[in-house]
CSV table of C-alpha atoms and ligand atoms in Angstrom, one decimal:
chain,number,residue,atom,x,y,z
A,142,MET,CA,-43.2,-54.7,-50.4
A,143,ALA,CA,-46.0,-55.6,-48.0
A,144,ILE,CA,-49.2,-57.6,-47.8
A,145,LEU,CA,-52.3,-55.7,-46.7
A,146,ILE,CA,-54.6,-57.7,-44.5
A,147,THR,CA,-58.1,-56.3,-44.2
A,148,GLY,CA,-60.0,-57.5,-41.1
A,149,GLY,CA,-56.7,-58.8,-39.8
A,150,ALA,CA,-57.8,-58.3,-36.1
A,151,GLY,CA,-60.5,-60.9,-36.6
A,152,PHE,CA,-60.6,-64.7,-36.0
A,153,ILE,CA,-59.1,-65.9,-39.3
A,154,GLY,CA,-57.2,-62.7,-40.1
A,155,SER,CA,-55.2,-62.8,-36.9
A,156,HIS,CA,-54.2,-66.4,-37.4
A,157,THR,CA,-53.2,-65.6,-41.0
A,158,ALA,CA,-51.2,-62.6,-39.9
A,159,VAL,CA,-49.2,-64.9,-37.5
A,160,GLU,CA,-48.5,-67.4,-40.3
A,161,LEU,CA,-47.5,-64.7,-42.7
A,162,ILE,CA,-45.1,-63.1,-40.3
A,163,SER,CA,-43.6,-66.5,-39.4
A,164,ALA,CA,-43.0,-66.9,-43.2
A,165,LYS,CA,-41.1,-63.6,-43.1
A,166,LYS,CA,-43.7,-61.6,-44.9
A,167,ASN,CA,-44.2,-57.9,-44.2
A,168,ILE,CA,-47.8,-57.2,-43.2
A,169,ILE,CA,-50.0,-54.3,-42.6
A,170,ILE,CA,-53.4,-54.6,-41.0
A,171,ILE,CA,-56.5,-52.5,-41.5
A,172,ASP,CA,-59.5,-53.2,-39.2
A,173,ASN,CA,-62.2,-50.9,-37.9
A,174,LEU,CA,-62.5,-53.3,-34.9
A,175,CYS,CA,-66.3,-53.6,-35.3
A,176,ASN,CA,-66.1,-57.3,-34.5
A,177,SER,CA,-62.7,-57.5,-32.7
A,178,ASN,CA,-60.4,-55.4,-30.5
A,179,ILE,CA,-57.0,-53.9,-30.3
A,180,GLN,CA,-55.8,-56.6,-28.0
A,181,SER,CA,-56.0,-59.0,-30.9
A,182,VAL,CA,-53.5,-56.9,-32.8
A,183,GLU,CA,-51.2,-56.8,-29.7
A,184,ASN,CA,-51.5,-60.5,-29.4
A,185,ILE,CA,-50.3,-61.0,-33.0
A,186,ARG,CA,-47.3,-58.9,-32.0
A,187,LYS,CA,-46.9,-60.9,-28.8
A,188,ILE,CA,-46.9,-64.3,-30.5
A,189,THR,CA,-44.5,-63.3,-33.3
A,190,GLY,CA,-42.4,-60.8,-31.5
A,191,VAL,CA,-42.7,-58.6,-34.6
A,192,ASP,CA,-44.1,-55.1,-35.0
A,193,PHE,CA,-46.2,-54.1,-38.0
A,194,PRO,CA,-48.3,-51.1,-39.1
A,195,PHE,CA,-51.9,-51.2,-37.9
A,196,TYR,CA,-54.6,-48.8,-39.1
A,197,LYS,CA,-57.9,-48.6,-37.3
A,198,ALA,CA,-59.9,-47.6,-40.3
A,199,ASP,CA,-62.9,-48.6,-42.4
A,200,CYS,CA,-62.5,-50.4,-45.7
A,201,CYS,CA,-65.6,-48.7,-46.9
A,202,CYS,CA,-63.7,-45.4,-46.8
A,203,ASP,CA,-61.8,-44.7,-50.0
A,204,ALA,CA,-59.8,-41.9,-48.3
A,205,ASP,CA,-58.6,-44.2,-45.5
A,206,LEU,CA,-57.6,-46.9,-48.0
A,207,GLU,CA,-55.8,-44.4,-50.2
A,208,LYS,CA,-53.8,-43.1,-47.2
A,209,ILE,CA,-52.6,-46.7,-46.5
A,210,PHE,CA,-51.6,-47.3,-50.1
A,211,GLU,CA,-49.8,-43.9,-50.2
A,212,GLU,CA,-47.9,-44.6,-47.0
A,213,ASN,CA,-46.9,-48.2,-47.9
A,214,GLU,CA,-45.8,-50.2,-50.9
A,215,ILE,CA,-48.5,-52.8,-51.1
A,216,GLN,CA,-48.1,-55.7,-53.5
A,217,THR,CA,-51.0,-57.9,-52.4
A,218,VAL,CA,-54.2,-57.7,-50.4
A,219,ILE,CA,-55.9,-60.4,-48.4
A,220,HIS,CA,-59.5,-59.3,-47.9
A,221,PHE,CA,-61.1,-60.7,-44.7
A,222,ALA,CA,-63.1,-57.6,-43.6
A,223,GLY,CA,-66.8,-58.1,-43.6
A,224,PHE,CA,-69.8,-59.1,-41.6
A,225,LYS,CA,-70.4,-62.8,-41.3
A,226,ALA,CA,-73.5,-63.7,-39.1
A,227,VAL,CA,-76.0,-65.6,-41.3
A,228,GLY,CA,-79.0,-65.0,-38.9
A,229,GLU,CA,-78.3,-61.3,-38.5
A,230,SER,CA,-78.0,-60.9,-42.3
A,231,THR,CA,-81.6,-62.0,-42.7
A,232,GLN,CA,-82.8,-59.4,-40.2
A,233,LYS,CA,-80.5,-56.6,-41.4
A,234,PRO,CA,-79.8,-57.2,-45.0
A,235,LEU,CA,-78.8,-53.6,-45.9
A,236,LYS,CA,-76.1,-53.6,-43.2
A,237,TYR,CA,-74.6,-56.7,-44.9
A,238,TYR,CA,-74.9,-55.5,-48.5
A,239,LYS,CA,-73.5,-52.1,-47.5
A,240,ASN,CA,-70.5,-53.3,-45.6
A,241,ASN,CA,-69.5,-56.4,-47.5
A,242,LEU,CA,-70.0,-54.9,-51.0
A,243,LYS,CA,-68.9,-51.3,-50.3
A,244,SER,CA,-65.7,-52.4,-48.6
A,245,THR,CA,-64.8,-54.7,-51.6
A,246,LEU,CA,-65.7,-52.1,-54.2
A,247,SER,CA,-63.6,-49.4,-52.5
A,248,LEU,CA,-60.7,-51.7,-52.0
A,249,CYS,CA,-60.7,-52.8,-55.6
A,250,GLU,CA,-60.9,-49.2,-56.8
A,251,VAL,CA,-58.0,-48.1,-54.7
A,252,MET,CA,-56.0,-51.2,-55.6
A,253,LYS,CA,-56.5,-50.3,-59.3
A,254,LYS,CA,-55.5,-46.7,-58.7
A,255,PHE,CA,-52.2,-47.8,-57.0
A,256,GLY,CA,-51.5,-50.6,-59.6
A,257,CYS,CA,-52.0,-53.4,-57.1
A,258,SER,CA,-53.6,-56.4,-58.8
A,259,HIS,CA,-53.1,-59.4,-56.5
A,260,LEU,CA,-56.0,-60.3,-54.2
A,261,VAL,CA,-57.0,-63.2,-51.9
A,262,PHE,CA,-60.7,-63.1,-51.0
A,263,SER,CA,-62.5,-64.8,-48.2
A,264,SER,CA,-65.5,-66.6,-49.6
A,265,SER,CA,-67.5,-69.3,-48.0
A,266,ALA,CA,-68.9,-72.8,-48.6
A,267,THR,CA,-72.3,-71.1,-48.1
A,268,VAL,CA,-72.1,-70.2,-51.9
A,269,TYR,CA,-72.9,-73.8,-52.7
A,270,GLY,CA,-76.3,-73.5,-51.1
A,271,ALA,CA,-77.8,-77.0,-50.5
A,272,PRO,CA,-75.5,-79.2,-52.6
A,273,LYS,CA,-77.1,-82.2,-54.3
A,274,THR,CA,-74.1,-84.4,-53.6
A,275,VAL,CA,-71.0,-84.4,-51.4
A,276,PRO,CA,-68.0,-84.0,-51.5
A,277,ILE,CA,-68.4,-80.5,-53.0
A,278,LYS,CA,-66.2,-79.5,-55.9
A,279,GLU,CA,-65.5,-75.9,-56.9
A,280,ASP,CA,-67.5,-76.3,-60.2
A,281,PHE,CA,-70.7,-77.3,-58.4
A,282,PRO,CA,-73.6,-74.9,-59.0
A,283,THR,CA,-73.8,-71.9,-56.6
A,284,SER,CA,-76.9,-70.4,-54.9
A,285,THR,CA,-77.6,-68.8,-51.6
A,286,THR,CA,-80.2,-68.9,-48.9
A,287,ASN,CA,-79.4,-65.7,-47.0
A,288,PRO,CA,-78.2,-62.1,-47.6
A,289,TYR,CA,-74.7,-62.9,-46.1
A,290,GLY,CA,-74.2,-65.7,-48.6
A,291,THR,CA,-75.5,-63.5,-51.4
A,292,THR,CA,-72.9,-60.8,-50.6
A,293,LYS,CA,-70.2,-63.5,-51.0
A,294,LEU,CA,-71.6,-64.7,-54.3
A,295,MET,CA,-72.0,-61.1,-55.6
A,296,ILE,CA,-68.4,-60.3,-54.6
A,297,GLU,CA,-67.2,-63.4,-56.4
A,298,ASN,CA,-68.9,-62.2,-59.5
A,299,ILE,CA,-67.6,-58.7,-59.2
A,300,LEU,CA,-64.0,-60.0,-58.9
A,301,LYS,CA,-64.5,-62.4,-61.8
A,302,ASP,CA,-65.6,-59.4,-64.0
A,303,ILE,CA,-62.6,-57.3,-62.8
A,304,CYS,CA,-60.3,-60.1,-63.8
A,305,LYS,CA,-61.9,-60.4,-67.2
A,306,ALA,CA,-61.5,-56.7,-67.8
A,307,ASP,CA,-57.9,-56.5,-66.6
A,308,PRO,CA,-55.6,-59.4,-67.5
A,309,LYS,CA,-53.1,-58.2,-64.9
A,310,PHE,CA,-55.6,-59.0,-62.1
A,311,SER,CA,-55.1,-62.2,-60.1
A,312,VAL,CA,-57.6,-63.3,-57.6
A,313,ALA,CA,-57.7,-66.4,-55.4
A,314,CYS,CA,-61.2,-66.8,-54.1
A,315,LEU,CA,-61.0,-69.1,-51.1
A,316,ARG,CA,-64.2,-70.9,-50.1
A,317,TYR,CA,-63.8,-71.7,-46.4
A,318,PHE,CA,-65.7,-74.6,-44.8
A,319,ASN,CA,-66.1,-74.5,-41.0
A,320,PRO,CA,-63.0,-73.0,-39.3
A,321,ILE,CA,-62.6,-73.8,-35.6
A,322,GLY,CA,-59.6,-74.2,-33.3
A,323,ALA,CA,-57.1,-71.6,-32.2
A,324,HIS,CA,-53.4,-70.8,-32.1
A,325,LYS,CA,-51.4,-73.4,-30.1
A,326,THR,CA,-50.3,-70.7,-27.7
A,327,GLY,CA,-54.0,-70.0,-26.7
A,328,ILE,CA,-53.3,-66.3,-27.2
A,329,ILE,CA,-55.6,-65.8,-30.2
A,330,GLY,CA,-58.8,-67.6,-31.0
A,331,GLU,CA,-62.5,-67.0,-31.7
A,332,MET,CA,-64.4,-64.8,-29.2
A,333,PRO,CA,-67.8,-63.8,-30.6
A,334,ASN,CA,-69.8,-61.0,-29.0
A,335,GLY,CA,-73.1,-62.1,-27.3
A,336,ILE,CA,-74.5,-65.6,-27.6
A,337,PRO,CA,-72.6,-67.6,-30.2
A,338,ASN,CA,-74.4,-68.8,-33.4
A,339,ASN,CA,-71.7,-71.3,-34.3
A,340,LEU,CA,-71.2,-74.7,-32.8
A,341,MET,CA,-67.7,-74.6,-31.4
A,342,PRO,CA,-67.9,-71.2,-29.6
A,343,TYR,CA,-71.2,-72.4,-28.1
A,344,ILE,CA,-69.6,-75.6,-26.8
A,345,THR,CA,-66.6,-73.7,-25.3
A,346,GLN,CA,-69.0,-71.3,-23.5
A,347,VAL,CA,-70.9,-74.3,-22.1
A,348,ALA,CA,-67.6,-75.9,-21.0
A,349,ALA,CA,-66.7,-72.6,-19.3
A,350,GLY,CA,-70.0,-72.5,-17.5
A,351,LYS,CA,-71.0,-69.3,-19.2
A,352,LEU,CA,-73.9,-71.1,-21.0
A,353,LYS,CA,-75.9,-73.9,-19.4
A,354,ILE,CA,-76.6,-76.4,-22.1
A,355,LEU,CA,-76.0,-77.0,-25.8
A,356,SER,CA,-79.0,-77.3,-28.1
A,357,VAL,CA,-78.3,-79.9,-30.9
A,358,PHE,CA,-80.3,-78.6,-33.8
A,359,GLY,CA,-82.1,-81.8,-35.0
A,360,ASN,CA,-81.2,-85.5,-34.9
A,361,ASP,CA,-83.4,-86.6,-37.8
A,362,TYR,CA,-81.1,-85.7,-40.7
A,363,GLU,CA,-80.0,-88.4,-43.1
A,364,THR,CA,-76.5,-88.7,-41.6
A,365,HIS,CA,-74.7,-91.4,-39.7
A,366,ASP,CA,-76.2,-90.3,-36.3
A,367,GLY,CA,-79.0,-88.0,-37.5
A,368,THR,CA,-77.2,-84.7,-36.6
A,369,GLY,CA,-75.8,-82.2,-39.1
A,370,VAL,CA,-72.4,-83.0,-40.8
A,371,ARG,CA,-69.8,-80.3,-41.6
A,372,ASP,CA,-66.2,-80.0,-42.7
A,373,TYR,CA,-64.5,-78.5,-39.7
A,374,ILE,CA,-61.0,-77.2,-40.4
A,375,HIS,CA,-58.4,-76.0,-38.0
A,376,VAL,CA,-58.0,-72.2,-38.3
A,377,VAL,CA,-54.2,-72.6,-38.5
A,378,ASP,CA,-54.5,-75.0,-41.5
A,379,LEU,CA,-56.9,-72.4,-43.0
A,380,ALA,CA,-54.4,-69.6,-42.4
A,381,LYS,CA,-51.6,-71.6,-44.1
A,382,GLY,CA,-53.9,-72.0,-47.1
A,383,HIS,CA,-53.6,-68.2,-47.6
A,384,LEU,CA,-49.8,-68.5,-47.8
A,385,SER,CA,-50.2,-71.1,-50.6
A,386,ALA,CA,-52.8,-68.8,-52.3
A,387,LEU,CA,-50.3,-65.9,-52.3
A,388,LYS,CA,-47.7,-68.1,-54.1
A,389,TYR,CA,-50.4,-69.1,-56.6
A,390,ILE,CA,-51.5,-65.6,-57.5
A,391,LYS,CA,-48.0,-64.5,-58.0
A,392,ASN,CA,-47.6,-66.9,-60.9
A,393,HIS,CA,-51.1,-66.8,-62.4
A,394,SER,CA,-53.6,-64.2,-63.5
A,395,GLY,CA,-57.4,-64.4,-63.6
A,396,PHE,CA,-60.0,-65.6,-61.1
A,397,GLU,CA,-59.8,-69.0,-59.5
A,398,THR,CA,-61.9,-70.5,-56.7
A,399,PHE,CA,-60.5,-73.0,-54.1
A,400,ASN,CA,-62.2,-75.1,-51.4
A,401,LEU,CA,-60.4,-74.9,-48.1
A,402,GLY,CA,-61.7,-77.8,-46.2
A,403,THR,CA,-60.3,-81.2,-44.9
A,404,GLY,CA,-62.6,-83.4,-47.1
A,405,THR,CA,-64.0,-85.1,-44.0
A,406,GLY,CA,-67.4,-84.5,-42.5
A,407,TYR,CA,-68.1,-84.8,-38.8
A,408,SER,CA,-71.5,-84.6,-37.1
A,409,VAL,CA,-72.5,-82.4,-34.2
A,410,LEU,CA,-72.3,-85.4,-31.9
A,411,ASP,CA,-68.9,-86.3,-33.2
A,412,ILE,CA,-67.7,-82.9,-32.3
A,413,LEU,CA,-69.3,-83.0,-28.9
A,414,LYS,CA,-67.9,-86.4,-28.0
A,415,THR,CA,-64.4,-85.6,-29.2
A,416,PHE,CA,-64.4,-82.3,-27.3
A,417,GLU,CA,-65.5,-84.1,-24.1
A,418,ARG,CA,-62.9,-86.9,-24.6
A,419,VAL,CA,-59.8,-84.7,-25.4
A,420,ASN,CA,-60.6,-82.1,-22.8
A,421,ASN,CA,-62.1,-84.4,-20.1
A,422,ILE,CA,-65.2,-82.1,-19.7
A,423,LYS,CA,-68.9,-83.1,-19.8
A,424,ILE,CA,-71.0,-80.9,-22.1
A,425,PRO,CA,-74.7,-81.1,-21.2
A,426,TYR,CA,-76.9,-81.1,-24.3
A,427,LYS,CA,-80.4,-81.5,-25.5
A,428,ILE,CA,-81.8,-82.4,-28.9
A,429,THR,CA,-84.0,-79.6,-30.2
A,430,LYS,CA,-85.7,-79.0,-33.5
A,431,ARG,CA,-83.8,-78.2,-36.7
A,432,ARG,CA,-82.4,-74.7,-37.2
A,433,PRO,CA,-84.2,-73.1,-40.2
A,434,GLY,CA,-81.9,-72.9,-43.2
A,435,ASP,CA,-79.5,-75.6,-42.1
A,436,ILE,CA,-78.5,-78.4,-44.5
A,437,ALA,CA,-77.8,-82.0,-43.6
A,438,ILE,CA,-74.3,-82.5,-45.0
A,439,CYS,CA,-71.6,-80.2,-46.3
A,440,TYR,CA,-68.0,-81.2,-46.9
A,441,ALA,CA,-65.3,-80.3,-49.4
A,442,ASP,CA,-63.5,-82.0,-52.1
A,443,PRO,CA,-60.1,-80.3,-51.5
A,444,THR,CA,-58.4,-82.0,-54.5
A,445,LYS,CA,-58.0,-78.8,-56.5
A,446,SER,CA,-56.4,-77.0,-53.6
A,447,LYS,CA,-54.0,-79.9,-53.1
A,448,LYS,CA,-53.1,-79.9,-56.8
A,449,LEU,CA,-52.9,-76.2,-57.7
A,450,LEU,CA,-52.0,-74.7,-54.3
A,451,ASN,CA,-50.0,-77.6,-53.0
A,452,TRP,CA,-52.0,-77.2,-49.8
A,453,LYS,CA,-53.8,-79.6,-47.5
A,454,ALA,CA,-55.2,-79.5,-44.0
A,455,LEU,CA,-53.0,-81.4,-41.6
A,456,LEU,CA,-54.5,-80.9,-38.1
A,457,SER,CA,-57.0,-83.4,-36.6
A,458,LEU,CA,-60.4,-83.0,-35.0
A,459,GLU,CA,-58.6,-83.7,-31.7
A,460,ASP,CA,-56.3,-80.8,-32.3
A,461,MET,CA,-59.2,-78.5,-33.2
A,462,CYS,CA,-61.2,-79.4,-30.0
A,463,CYS,CA,-58.1,-79.2,-27.8
A,464,ASP,CA,-56.9,-75.9,-29.1
A,465,SER,CA,-60.4,-74.3,-29.1
A,466,TRP,CA,-60.7,-75.1,-25.3
A,467,ASN,CA,-57.1,-74.1,-24.6
A,468,PHE,CA,-57.9,-70.6,-25.9
A,469,ALA,CA,-61.4,-70.4,-24.5
A,470,LYS,CA,-60.7,-71.5,-21.0
A,471,LYS,CA,-58.2,-68.6,-20.7
A,472,ALA,CA,-60.4,-66.1,-22.5
A,473,ILE,CA,-63.7,-66.9,-20.9
A,474,ALA,CA,-63.0,-68.8,-17.7
A,475,GLY,CA,-59.6,-67.1,-17.0
A,476,LYS,CA,-58.1,-70.6,-16.2
B,1754,NAD,P1,-64.3,-61.8,-37.9
B,1754,NAD,O1,-65.6,-61.1,-37.7
B,1754,NAD,O2,-63.6,-62.4,-36.7
B,1754,NAD,O3,-63.2,-60.9,-38.6
B,1754,NAD,C1,-63.6,-59.9,-39.6
B,1754,NAD,C2,-62.9,-58.6,-39.2
B,1754,NAD,O4,-63.2,-57.6,-40.1
B,1754,NAD,C3,-63.2,-58.1,-37.8
B,1754,NAD,O5,-62.0,-57.9,-37.1
B,1754,NAD,C4,-64.0,-56.8,-38.1
B,1754,NAD,O6,-63.7,-55.8,-37.1
B,1754,NAD,C5,-63.4,-56.4,-39.4
B,1754,NAD,N1,-64.3,-55.6,-40.3
B,1754,NAD,C6,-65.6,-55.8,-40.7
B,1754,NAD,N2,-66.0,-54.8,-41.5
B,1754,NAD,C7,-64.9,-54.0,-41.7
B,1754,NAD,C8,-64.7,-52.8,-42.4
B,1754,NAD,N3,-65.7,-52.3,-43.2
B,1754,NAD,N4,-63.5,-52.2,-42.4
B,1754,NAD,C9,-62.5,-52.7,-41.6
B,1754,NAD,N5,-62.7,-53.8,-40.9
B,1754,NAD,C10,-63.8,-54.4,-40.9
B,1754,NAD,O7,-64.6,-63.0,-39.0
B,1754,NAD,P2,-63.7,-64.2,-39.4
B,1754,NAD,O8,-64.4,-65.4,-38.9
B,1754,NAD,O9,-62.3,-63.9,-39.1
B,1754,NAD,O10,-64.0,-64.2,-41.0
B,1754,NAD,C11,-63.2,-63.5,-41.9
B,1754,NAD,C12,-63.8,-63.6,-43.3
B,1754,NAD,O11,-64.0,-65.0,-43.6
B,1754,NAD,C13,-65.1,-62.9,-43.4
B,1754,NAD,O12,-65.2,-62.3,-44.7
B,1754,NAD,C14,-66.1,-64.1,-43.4
B,1754,NAD,O13,-67.3,-63.8,-44.1
B,1754,NAD,C15,-65.3,-65.2,-44.0
B,1754,NAD,N6,-65.7,-66.5,-43.6
B,1754,NAD,C16,-65.8,-66.9,-42.3
B,1754,NAD,C17,-66.2,-68.1,-41.9
B,1754,NAD,C18,-66.3,-68.5,-40.5
B,1754,NAD,O14,-67.0,-69.5,-40.1
B,1754,NAD,N7,-65.6,-67.8,-39.6
B,1754,NAD,C19,-66.6,-69.1,-42.9
B,1754,NAD,C20,-66.6,-68.7,-44.2
B,1754,NAD,C21,-66.1,-67.4,-44.6
B,1755,UFG,N1,-75.3,-76.5,-34.3
B,1755,UFG,C1,-76.0,-77.0,-33.2
B,1755,UFG,N2,-76.1,-76.2,-32.1
B,1755,UFG,C2,-75.6,-74.9,-32.1
B,1755,UFG,C3,-74.9,-74.4,-33.2
B,1755,UFG,C4,-74.8,-75.2,-34.3
B,1755,UFG,O1,-76.5,-78.1,-33.3
B,1755,UFG,O2,-75.8,-74.2,-31.1
B,1755,UFG,C5,-75.2,-77.3,-35.5
B,1755,UFG,C6,-75.8,-76.8,-36.8
B,1755,UFG,O3,-77.1,-77.2,-36.9
B,1755,UFG,C7,-74.9,-77.4,-37.9
B,1755,UFG,C8,-73.5,-77.5,-37.2
B,1755,UFG,O4,-73.8,-77.4,-35.8
B,1755,UFG,O5,-75.3,-78.7,-38.1
B,1755,UFG,C9,-72.6,-76.4,-37.6
B,1755,UFG,O6,-73.2,-75.1,-37.4
B,1755,UFG,P1,-72.5,-73.7,-37.4
B,1755,UFG,O7,-73.5,-72.7,-37.1
B,1755,UFG,O8,-71.3,-73.8,-36.5
B,1755,UFG,O9,-71.9,-73.6,-38.9
B,1755,UFG,P2,-72.7,-73.6,-40.3
B,1755,UFG,O10,-72.3,-74.8,-41.1
B,1755,UFG,O11,-74.2,-73.5,-40.1
B,1755,UFG,O12,-72.2,-72.2,-40.9
B,1755,UFG,C10,-70.8,-71.9,-40.9
B,1755,UFG,C11,-70.8,-70.3,-40.9
B,1755,UFG,C12,-71.3,-69.8,-42.2
B,1755,UFG,C13,-70.5,-70.4,-43.4
B,1755,UFG,C14,-70.7,-72.0,-43.3
B,1755,UFG,C15,-69.8,-72.6,-44.4
B,1755,UFG,O13,-71.5,-69.8,-39.9
B,1755,UFG,O14,-71.0,-68.4,-42.3
B,1755,UFG,O15,-70.2,-72.4,-42.0
B,1755,UFG,O16,-68.6,-72.1,-44.3
B,1755,UFG,F1,-71.1,-70.0,-44.5
């Protein structure tokens, strides 16, 4: 029996693959490598010393998925595959609706056909829109401000309906907050194409001298230092949350949402200063105007995940900053 990881060559998928293999699970990865590369699959093998089947294939293709289910005995799926760039989704909404929805619909259809009814889905804190209060609990109202977020919310609703219609189905819908960091070995991590949109990859590229200066988007928010506050979570903690979710869906049916965050909010300047301190590198920055669509504060209440999944984040902000740079300095600067 194996666990199929869609998008397993990507940032979160590759770290989850390592944790699953370390927990002695059999895994299979499907990824079309549209936002990753084959080296990432090799790196999972390198870290774990374990080989596993990899299919370079598209989750939107029913025939490709059927072939994988025919060739393997798949018990559970963890569905990471999808596009994730908020800004691009506002420019190219069709690209996002097509890939994120079609891949999930095809996957669920093929799962049903092969009698596989256990799924862990990658959702996002973006489905909370602009929350009225923090910390955010799973039963807070949902809303979205961009097509990417809307795809996540639409998929959540589709999965809810599938669970209602089929009592065998069990879905853990994990709402990630802000994953950063990298594997301790520095062999896998986050390496976005082009100029990064997200804070930590931008900081590491400035640290490596690839970009000149970090723009801090606004210092007039109602936060402790005026800059935006987020719930940054180490990607390895996040990956371990998937192991806990796998245990949960084995013993439960139906649709359940879980926040995967630390429960602590840090500002842009907190991140910047901690990165500088633990890595002993100066990051030049300037304050610029707010980025459209950004909210002031977003952090999780992770109580439900602690109670039902028996999971909580353990790694510190120092670990996140240190591990992000340990990966990036090799990957970007070759140091
Ligand atoms: P990523 O882009 O690094 O990984 C996604 C992987 O999916 C890539 O390897 C890509 O090649 C693959 N992929 C995309 N479409 C595919 C398709 N149709 N068929 C096969 N493979 C396909 O992204 P990530 O940061 O690892 O995110 C994983 C999931 O978590 C995504 O669904 C994302 O929306 C969600 N998420 C990410 C964040 C974040 O900040 N990184 C936050 C919340 C939610
Ligand atoms: N920021 C800067 N400068 C930058 C990049 C970001 O100041 O160059 C600031 C932002 O204004 C924000 C904070 O850093 O205050 C974090 O921004 P990110 O872009 O890293 O992350 P977001 O919280 O905007 O969004 C991320 C993902 C979304 C996901 C969301 C919640 O990009 O897909 O977390 O999980 F939905």
